[in-house]
Tab-separated table of C-alpha atoms and ligand atoms in Angstrom:
chain	number	residue	atom	x	y	z
A	25	MET	CA	38.194	-44.371	8.573
A	26	HIS	CA	39.980	-47.836	8.504
A	27	LYS	CA	43.320	-48.812	9.682
A	28	ILE	CA	44.656	-51.797	7.574
A	29	THR	CA	47.906	-53.363	7.705
A	30	TRP	CA	49.731	-53.790	4.225
A	31	ILE	CA	52.545	-56.336	3.736
A	32	PRO	CA	53.994	-55.840	0.255
A	33	GLY	CA	56.242	-58.991	0.394
A	34	ASP	CA	59.123	-59.898	-1.489
A	35	GLY	CA	60.024	-60.681	-5.315
A	36	VAL	CA	57.518	-58.959	-7.415
A	37	GLY	CA	55.476	-58.032	-4.391
A	38	PRO	CA	56.585	-54.448	-3.690
A	39	GLU	CA	55.486	-53.620	-7.466
A	40	ILE	CA	52.032	-55.175	-7.453
A	41	SER	CA	51.745	-53.667	-3.927
A	42	ASP	CA	52.362	-50.216	-5.066
A	43	ALA	CA	50.092	-50.687	-8.065
A	44	SER	CA	47.156	-52.288	-6.225
A	45	ARG	CA	47.299	-49.683	-3.425
A	46	ALA	CA	47.104	-46.508	-5.582
A	47	ILE	CA	44.119	-48.068	-7.254
A	48	ILE	CA	42.497	-48.486	-4.032
A	49	ASP	CA	43.354	-45.093	-2.804
A	50	ALA	CA	42.005	-43.695	-6.081
A	51	SER	CA	38.436	-45.219	-5.377
A	52	GLY	CA	38.129	-42.579	-2.617
A	53	VAL	CA	37.821	-45.159	0.343
A	54	ASP	CA	39.151	-43.761	3.515
A	55	ILE	CA	41.908	-46.139	4.614
A	56	GLU	CA	45.029	-45.791	6.627
A	57	TRP	CA	47.523	-48.069	5.709
A	58	GLU	CA	49.976	-49.443	8.107
A	59	ILE	CA	52.682	-50.625	5.971
A	60	VAL	CA	54.941	-53.166	7.375
A	61	ASP	CA	57.719	-55.772	5.909
A	62	ALA	CA	58.158	-59.411	5.789
A	63	GLY	CA	60.020	-61.715	3.735
A	64	VAL	CA	63.439	-62.589	2.704
A	65	ASP	CA	64.426	-58.910	2.360
A	66	VAL	CA	64.082	-58.175	6.012
A	67	MET	CA	66.001	-61.437	7.074
A	68	GLU	CA	69.071	-59.499	7.752
A	69	LYS	CA	67.444	-56.663	9.677
A	70	TYR	CA	65.385	-58.525	12.022
A	71	GLY	CA	67.043	-62.119	11.804
A	72	THR	CA	63.593	-63.632	10.795
A	73	PRO	CA	61.501	-63.311	7.699
A	74	LEU	CA	58.342	-62.899	10.090
A	75	PRO	CA	59.067	-59.866	12.622
A	76	GLU	CA	56.755	-59.853	15.667
A	77	HIS	CA	55.667	-56.578	14.843
A	78	VAL	CA	53.992	-57.536	11.656
A	79	LEU	CA	51.966	-60.141	13.537
A	80	GLU	CA	51.373	-57.374	16.130
A	81	SER	CA	49.888	-55.145	13.465
A	82	ILE	CA	47.673	-57.660	12.197
A	83	ARG	CA	46.384	-58.638	15.404
A	84	ARG	CA	45.604	-55.040	16.320
A	85	ASN	CA	43.980	-53.990	13.024
A	86	LYS	CA	42.338	-57.341	12.071
A	87	ILE	CA	42.655	-56.993	8.535
A	88	ALA	CA	45.827	-57.267	6.349
A	89	VAL	CA	46.445	-57.196	2.712
A	90	LYS	CA	49.654	-59.073	1.760
A	91	GLY	CA	51.890	-59.593	-1.282
A	92	PRO	CA	53.274	-62.872	-1.926
A	93	ILE	CA	56.653	-64.069	0.240
A	94	THR	CA	59.424	-66.346	-0.995
A	95	THR	CA	60.055	-69.484	0.625
A	96	PRO	CA	63.635	-70.274	-0.263
A	97	ILE	CA	64.325	-73.783	-0.776
A	98	GLY	CA	66.913	-75.701	1.288
A	99	THR	CA	67.175	-72.981	4.050
A	100	GLY	CA	66.065	-73.364	7.640
A	101	PHE	CA	63.081	-71.196	7.571
A	102	ARG	CA	59.473	-72.491	7.010
A	103	SER	CA	56.923	-70.816	4.806
A	104	VAL	CA	56.143	-67.223	6.104
A	105	ASN	CA	52.830	-67.723	4.597
A	106	VAL	CA	52.195	-70.964	6.540
A	107	ALA	CA	53.431	-69.541	9.749
A	108	LEU	CA	51.220	-66.641	9.503
A	109	ARG	CA	48.188	-68.509	8.984
A	110	LYS	CA	49.016	-70.653	11.944
A	111	ALA	CA	50.105	-67.821	14.272
A	112	LEU	CA	46.758	-66.144	13.639
A	113	ASP	CA	44.533	-69.173	13.339
A	114	LEU	CA	43.355	-68.146	9.805
A	115	TYR	CA	41.438	-71.654	9.330
A	116	ALA	CA	39.628	-70.557	6.105
A	117	ASN	CA	41.123	-70.109	2.718
A	118	LEU	CA	38.595	-68.433	0.487
A	119	ARG	CA	39.323	-68.545	-3.218
A	120	PRO	CA	36.567	-66.980	-5.741
A	121	ALA	CA	36.988	-68.032	-9.285
A	122	LYS	CA	34.764	-65.803	-11.297
A	123	SER	CA	35.150	-65.144	-15.031
A	124	LEU	CA	36.428	-61.689	-15.906
A	125	PRO	CA	35.258	-59.922	-19.014
A	126	GLY	CA	38.150	-59.801	-21.723
A	127	VAL	CA	39.945	-62.444	-20.114
A	128	LYS	CA	39.829	-65.525	-22.756
A	129	THR	CA	39.279	-68.741	-21.191
A	130	ARG	CA	37.094	-72.005	-22.115
A	131	TYR	CA	34.193	-70.632	-20.176
A	132	GLU	CA	32.699	-67.239	-19.879
A	133	ASP	CA	30.281	-67.763	-17.035
A	134	ILE	CA	32.174	-69.357	-14.018
A	135	ASP	CA	31.195	-67.970	-10.710
A	136	LEU	CA	32.705	-70.374	-8.208
A	137	VAL	CA	33.889	-70.035	-4.601
A	138	ILE	CA	36.446	-72.731	-3.036
A	139	VAL	CA	36.522	-72.832	0.879
A	140	ARG	CA	39.656	-74.532	1.824
A	141	GLU	CA	40.404	-76.133	5.527
A	142	ASN	CA	43.721	-74.150	6.227
A	143	THR	CA	45.012	-76.066	9.359
A	144	GLU	CA	45.167	-79.866	9.312
A	145	ASP	CA	44.763	-82.529	6.984
A	146	LEU	CA	48.142	-84.112	5.401
A	147	TYR	CA	49.261	-80.397	5.787
A	148	ALA	CA	49.824	-80.806	9.422
A	149	GLY	CA	53.386	-81.808	8.494
A	150	ILE	CA	53.355	-85.085	10.446
A	151	GLU	CA	55.784	-87.058	8.349
A	152	HIS	CA	58.745	-89.082	8.710
A	153	MET	CA	61.162	-91.800	7.135
A	154	VAL	CA	60.037	-95.249	8.190
A	155	THR	CA	63.412	-96.664	6.430
A	156	ASP	CA	65.644	-95.124	3.771
A	157	ASP	CA	63.084	-96.569	1.442
A	158	ALA	CA	59.747	-95.899	2.915
A	159	ALA	CA	58.148	-92.605	4.282
A	160	GLU	CA	54.971	-92.232	6.146
A	161	SER	CA	52.681	-88.860	6.480
A	162	ILE	CA	49.785	-88.818	8.918
A	163	LYS	CA	46.532	-87.322	7.895
A	164	ILE	CA	44.464	-85.541	10.779
A	165	ILE	CA	41.196	-84.650	10.434
A	166	THR	CA	39.216	-83.390	13.304
A	167	LYS	CA	35.419	-82.850	13.975
A	168	LYS	CA	36.273	-79.155	15.200
A	169	ALA	CA	37.926	-78.318	12.204
A	170	SER	CA	35.453	-79.773	9.763
A	171	ARG	CA	32.681	-78.294	11.677
A	172	ARG	CA	33.945	-74.821	11.442
A	173	ILE	CA	35.175	-74.821	7.911
A	174	VAL	CA	31.576	-76.189	6.918
A	175	GLU	CA	29.833	-73.593	9.004
A	176	PHE	CA	32.017	-71.092	7.545
A	177	ALA	CA	31.335	-71.957	3.845
A	178	PHE	CA	27.244	-71.932	4.885
A	179	GLU	CA	27.519	-68.566	6.373
A	180	TYR	CA	29.447	-67.264	3.577
A	181	ALA	CA	26.709	-68.575	1.258
A	182	LEU	CA	24.045	-66.887	3.321
A	183	LYS	CA	25.862	-63.701	3.435
A	184	GLU	CA	26.588	-63.742	-0.309
A	185	GLY	CA	23.426	-65.017	-1.369
A	186	ARG	CA	24.633	-68.110	-2.811
A	187	ARG	CA	22.436	-71.327	-3.736
A	188	LYS	CA	24.600	-74.269	-2.870
A	189	VAL	CA	27.360	-76.001	-0.920
A	190	THR	CA	29.294	-79.122	-2.118
A	191	ALA	CA	31.363	-80.886	0.280
A	192	ILE	CA	34.335	-82.662	-1.509
A	193	HIS	CA	35.961	-85.906	0.248
A	194	LYS	CA	37.228	-89.295	-0.867
A	195	ALA	CA	35.142	-90.939	1.992
A	196	ASN	CA	34.801	-94.271	-0.157
A	197	ILE	CA	38.286	-94.949	0.563
A	198	MET	CA	39.416	-92.715	3.483
A	199	LYS	CA	36.480	-93.805	5.810
A	200	CYS	CA	37.793	-92.498	9.122
A	201	THR	CA	39.182	-89.091	7.983
A	202	ASP	CA	37.301	-88.070	4.848
A	203	GLY	CA	34.113	-90.157	6.448
A	204	LEU	CA	34.381	-87.734	9.601
A	205	PHE	CA	34.724	-84.659	7.391
A	206	LEU	CA	31.446	-85.842	5.167
A	207	ALA	CA	29.318	-86.757	8.136
A	208	THR	CA	30.333	-83.685	9.943
A	209	ALA	CA	29.310	-81.510	6.682
A	210	ARG	CA	26.115	-83.473	6.642
A	211	GLU	CA	25.523	-82.773	10.314
A	212	VAL	CA	26.267	-78.862	9.642
A	213	ALA	CA	23.987	-78.795	6.470
A	214	GLU	CA	20.880	-79.668	8.412
A	215	LYS	CA	21.110	-76.381	10.261
A	216	TYR	CA	21.016	-74.499	6.873
A	217	PRO	CA	17.842	-75.794	5.033
A	218	GLN	CA	17.673	-72.646	3.114
A	219	ILE	CA	20.968	-73.679	1.159
A	220	GLU	CA	21.199	-76.781	-0.967
A	221	PHE	CA	23.848	-79.101	0.102
A	222	GLU	CA	25.353	-81.988	-2.055
A	223	ASP	CA	28.609	-83.833	-1.445
A	224	ARG	CA	31.075	-85.296	-4.261
A	225	ILE	CA	34.233	-87.223	-4.444
A	226	VAL	CA	37.196	-85.291	-5.332
A	227	ASP	CA	38.074	-87.244	-8.436
A	228	ASN	CA	34.818	-86.882	-9.843
A	229	ILE	CA	34.413	-83.156	-9.132
A	230	CYS	CA	37.696	-82.583	-10.761
A	231	MET	CA	36.159	-83.940	-13.894
A	232	GLN	CA	32.655	-82.095	-13.404
A	233	LEU	CA	34.434	-78.988	-12.969
A	234	VAL	CA	36.164	-79.157	-16.147
A	235	ILE	CA	33.189	-80.288	-18.071
A	236	LYS	CA	30.339	-78.575	-16.383
A	237	PRO	CA	31.591	-75.959	-14.008
A	238	GLU	CA	28.200	-74.341	-13.988
A	239	LEU	CA	26.638	-76.945	-11.931
A	240	TYR	CA	28.625	-75.888	-8.755
A	241	ASP	CA	28.458	-72.861	-6.413
A	242	VAL	CA	30.545	-72.818	-3.099
A	243	LEU	CA	32.731	-75.870	-2.575
A	244	VAL	CA	33.967	-76.885	0.836
A	245	LEU	CA	37.281	-78.871	0.996
A	246	PRO	CA	39.839	-80.449	3.544
A	247	ASN	CA	43.201	-78.832	3.113
A	248	LEU	CA	45.005	-81.094	0.314
A	249	TYR	CA	41.958	-81.562	-1.897
A	250	GLY	CA	41.308	-77.707	-1.471
A	251	ASP	CA	44.874	-76.947	-2.557
A	252	ILE	CA	44.505	-78.841	-5.638
A	253	VAL	CA	41.038	-77.943	-6.567
A	254	SER	CA	41.275	-74.380	-6.117
A	255	ASP	CA	44.138	-74.235	-8.586
A	256	LEU	CA	42.162	-76.165	-11.292
A	257	CYS	CA	39.325	-73.330	-10.727
A	258	ALA	CA	41.956	-70.412	-11.015
A	259	GLY	CA	42.834	-72.130	-14.208
A	260	LEU	CA	39.379	-71.777	-15.570
A	261	VAL	CA	39.189	-68.141	-15.101
A	262	GLY	CA	42.560	-67.109	-16.623
A	263	GLY	CA	45.292	-68.367	-14.162
A	264	LEU	CA	47.658	-67.124	-11.535
A	265	GLY	CA	47.964	-63.252	-12.585
A	266	VAL	CA	44.154	-62.813	-11.775
A	267	ALA	CA	43.339	-65.049	-8.802
A	268	PRO	CA	42.589	-63.485	-5.434
A	269	GLY	CA	42.379	-65.188	-2.228
A	270	ALA	CA	41.709	-64.455	1.501
A	271	ASN	CA	42.702	-66.527	4.685
A	272	ILE	CA	40.187	-65.881	7.309
A	273	GLY	CA	39.920	-66.733	11.042
A	274	ASP	CA	37.575	-65.458	13.854
A	275	GLY	CA	37.450	-61.631	13.503
A	276	ILE	CA	40.720	-61.523	11.646
A	277	ALA	CA	41.686	-61.730	7.932
A	278	VAL	CA	44.648	-61.669	5.402
A	279	PHE	CA	43.926	-61.078	1.697
A	280	GLU	CA	46.410	-62.164	-0.575
A	281	PRO	CA	46.866	-63.246	-4.285
A	282	VAL	CA	47.181	-67.067	-5.045
A	283	HIS	CA	50.351	-66.616	-6.909
A	284	GLY	CA	53.882	-66.426	-5.442
A	285	SER	CA	56.761	-63.857	-5.442
A	286	ALA	CA	57.627	-64.704	-9.351
A	287	PRO	CA	61.294	-64.020	-8.521
A	288	LYS	CA	62.533	-64.099	-12.136
A	289	TYR	CA	60.206	-61.027	-13.205
A	290	LYS	CA	61.343	-59.015	-9.905
A	291	GLY	CA	61.951	-55.454	-10.504
A	292	GLN	CA	60.859	-55.380	-14.297
A	293	ASN	CA	57.319	-53.869	-13.817
A	294	LYS	CA	56.116	-56.562	-15.846
A	295	VAL	CA	53.486	-58.940	-13.940
A	296	ASN	CA	49.889	-58.560	-13.541
A	297	PRO	CA	48.577	-56.706	-10.438
A	298	LEU	CA	45.218	-57.932	-10.781
A	299	ALA	CA	45.322	-61.084	-8.227
A	300	LEU	CA	46.530	-58.721	-5.704
A	301	LEU	CA	44.160	-55.898	-6.558
A	302	GLN	CA	40.930	-58.409	-6.537
A	303	SER	CA	42.145	-59.650	-3.248
A	304	GLY	CA	42.012	-55.946	-2.098
A	305	ILE	CA	38.403	-55.845	-3.721
A	306	LEU	CA	37.608	-58.859	-1.532
A	307	MET	CA	38.884	-57.043	1.473
A	308	LEU	CA	36.805	-54.112	0.816
A	309	ARG	CA	33.435	-56.288	0.426
A	310	TYR	CA	34.417	-57.877	3.674
A	311	ILE	CA	34.732	-54.346	5.348
A	312	ASN	CA	31.391	-53.548	3.990
A	313	GLU	CA	32.989	-50.808	1.499
A	314	ARG	CA	30.960	-52.349	-1.274
A	315	GLU	CA	30.653	-49.212	-3.272
A	316	ALA	CA	34.359	-48.574	-3.527
A	317	ALA	CA	34.733	-52.329	-4.497
A	318	ASP	CA	32.145	-52.162	-7.316
A	319	ARG	CA	33.898	-48.834	-8.638
A	320	ILE	CA	37.303	-50.519	-8.946
A	321	TYR	CA	35.675	-53.707	-10.168
A	322	LYS	CA	33.756	-51.664	-13.030
A	323	ALA	CA	37.024	-49.643	-14.003
A	324	MET	CA	39.271	-53.069	-13.831
A	325	THR	CA	36.700	-55.182	-16.366
A	326	ALA	CA	36.404	-51.790	-18.550
A	327	VAL	CA	40.382	-51.902	-18.809
A	328	LEU	CA	40.254	-55.699	-19.463
A	329	GLU	CA	37.471	-55.360	-22.136
A	330	GLU	CA	39.418	-52.886	-23.896
A	331	GLY	CA	42.395	-55.178	-23.990
A	332	ALA	CA	44.954	-52.466	-24.923
A	333	ARG	CA	46.572	-51.642	-21.587
A	334	VAL	CA	46.884	-55.045	-20.020
A	335	THR	CA	50.004	-57.205	-18.870
A	336	TYR	CA	51.852	-59.816	-20.823
A	337	ASP	CA	49.747	-62.875	-19.458
A	338	LEU	CA	46.873	-61.201	-20.772
A	339	GLY	CA	48.253	-60.672	-24.179
A	340	GLY	CA	49.301	-57.227	-23.667
A	341	SER	CA	52.466	-55.256	-23.420
A	342	ALA	CA	51.683	-52.995	-20.473
A	343	GLY	CA	53.810	-52.743	-17.580
A	344	THR	CA	52.364	-53.334	-14.174
A	345	SER	CA	52.277	-49.335	-13.326
A	346	GLU	CA	50.544	-48.734	-16.808
A	347	MET	CA	47.984	-51.116	-16.202
A	348	ALA	CA	47.266	-49.497	-12.822
A	349	GLU	CA	47.237	-46.137	-14.444
A	350	ALA	CA	44.468	-47.309	-17.087
A	351	ILE	CA	42.475	-48.577	-14.133
A	352	ILE	CA	42.704	-45.229	-12.309
A	353	ASP	CA	41.895	-43.357	-15.598
A	354	ARG	CA	38.796	-45.401	-15.860
A	355	MET	CA	37.741	-44.671	-12.279
B	14	LIG	P1	54.923	-67.993	-8.869
B	14	LIG	O1	53.430	-68.016	-8.497
B	14	LIG	O2	55.615	-67.067	-7.914
B	14	LIG	O3	55.120	-67.868	-10.202
B	14	LIG	C1	55.030	-68.905	-11.284
B	14	LIG	C2	54.618	-68.117	-12.606
B	14	LIG	O4	53.491	-67.716	-12.793
B	14	LIG	C3	55.678	-66.901	-12.908
B	14	LIG	O5	57.006	-67.240	-13.129
B	14	LIG	C4	54.887	-66.417	-13.696
B	14	LIG	O6	55.303	-66.810	-15.137
B	14	LIG	C5	53.427	-66.544	-13.327
B	14	LIG	N1	52.866	-65.486	-12.348
B	14	LIG	C6	52.797	-65.483	-11.259
B	14	LIG	N2	52.454	-64.409	-10.763
B	14	LIG	C7	52.092	-63.694	-11.712
B	14	LIG	C8	51.276	-62.344	-12.029
B	14	LIG	N3	50.885	-61.620	-11.108
B	14	LIG	N4	51.150	-61.954	-13.361
B	14	LIG	C9	51.771	-62.539	-14.356
B	14	LIG	N5	52.122	-63.869	-14.164
B	14	LIG	C10	52.429	-64.403	-12.787
B	14	LIG	O7	55.215	-69.480	-8.389
B	14	LIG	P2	56.664	-70.363	-7.843
B	14	LIG	O8	57.674	-69.880	-8.732
B	14	LIG	O9	56.425	-71.572	-7.714
B	14	LIG	O10	57.064	-69.578	-6.341
B	14	LIG	C11	57.942	-68.460	-6.390
B	14	LIG	C12	58.064	-68.324	-4.594
B	14	LIG	O11	56.799	-67.768	-4.312
B	14	LIG	C13	58.570	-69.482	-4.130
B	14	LIG	O12	59.505	-69.197	-3.082
B	14	LIG	C14	57.141	-69.978	-3.315
B	14	LIG	O13	57.275	-70.478	-2.139
B	14	LIG	C15	56.620	-68.684	-2.996
B	14	LIG	N6	55.112	-68.594	-2.989
B	14	LIG	C16	54.489	-67.708	-2.033
B	14	LIG	C17	53.185	-67.738	-2.004
B	14	LIG	C18	52.481	-66.812	-0.955
B	14	LIG	O14	53.175	-65.878	-0.780
B	14	LIG	N7	51.296	-66.935	-0.477
B	14	LIG	C19	52.278	-68.636	-2.888
B	14	LIG	C20	52.998	-69.487	-3.817
B	14	LIG	C21	54.429	-69.305	-3.802
């Protein structure tokens, strides 16, 4: 039996959480959920959107599944999502982008994995106003963080039987920062002769991914490019409603959808549960419950191919819970 932390989140989080957990439970996998709340709805009760017992639960269980959490604009508190990644040193953001049968997009056979560095780059938040009319932001790239993210990408490629890793950078312009990332990637690649390695400049890869996505396999990127390119890849396979993700550190992982809390749809039983469900499937594979993961994936794709009981974003009129029921029926 596995014990796993589940954070429903806020906004549409609780609805897609109920739907996704019901599907995972119906797969027969033996999981005891430790359900803990974080986000705007617990602010009043705990005085913080990320209570310490939530972090403790993840540290204890090592694995968590998390719904989206709102970052209100104009208030004092920082993003819970960023705080959580920092507190647990979840340095790798993993975002598979795989075509789903029944989900209409420009391409039918996309199978990409984006590995984004999660801790540094322009996201270190070191910025200030120089004068009223000029601002400065500092980009930090270290050898240590570059090495561990590229090693993560290669280890993932090995474990999942992938053929190639592509490092993305702008080292032609940012010779120090991106130059260090690229040099480190090349160094790490030498330890993995069985996996092909290449590098691409970030603007070029954006064009290539739109024109010839089949040329690529695992992409490894510093934080900012990773943020942008992973959304581009989510768009190639059907958008926010279906895109899963994971934030992974050493021996600890939090699985969460790419999308946010979609507050305008809160409580309407309307949004697609698949981004969170697919994050759950990633989690099941991570804990080696591959049979349960395959069972859910098969039922999910059958419902998508049928196309009758799917949510609005996929052209249907089913609610969140009806789509979940359809998947459970197929299982
Ligand atoms: P969002 O992803 O919440 O929603 C944007 C739009 O995408 C929605 O209005 C909806 O049309 C669509 N959408 C999102 N999820 C969907 C789903 N499951 N099914 C169908 N359609 C879906 O982005 P936003 O409006 O920019 O952000 C809302 C809040 O979420 C903000 O406070 C933001 O900070 C937060 N956020 C949290 C996370 C996270 O928890 N990791 C990630 C992104 C944004």
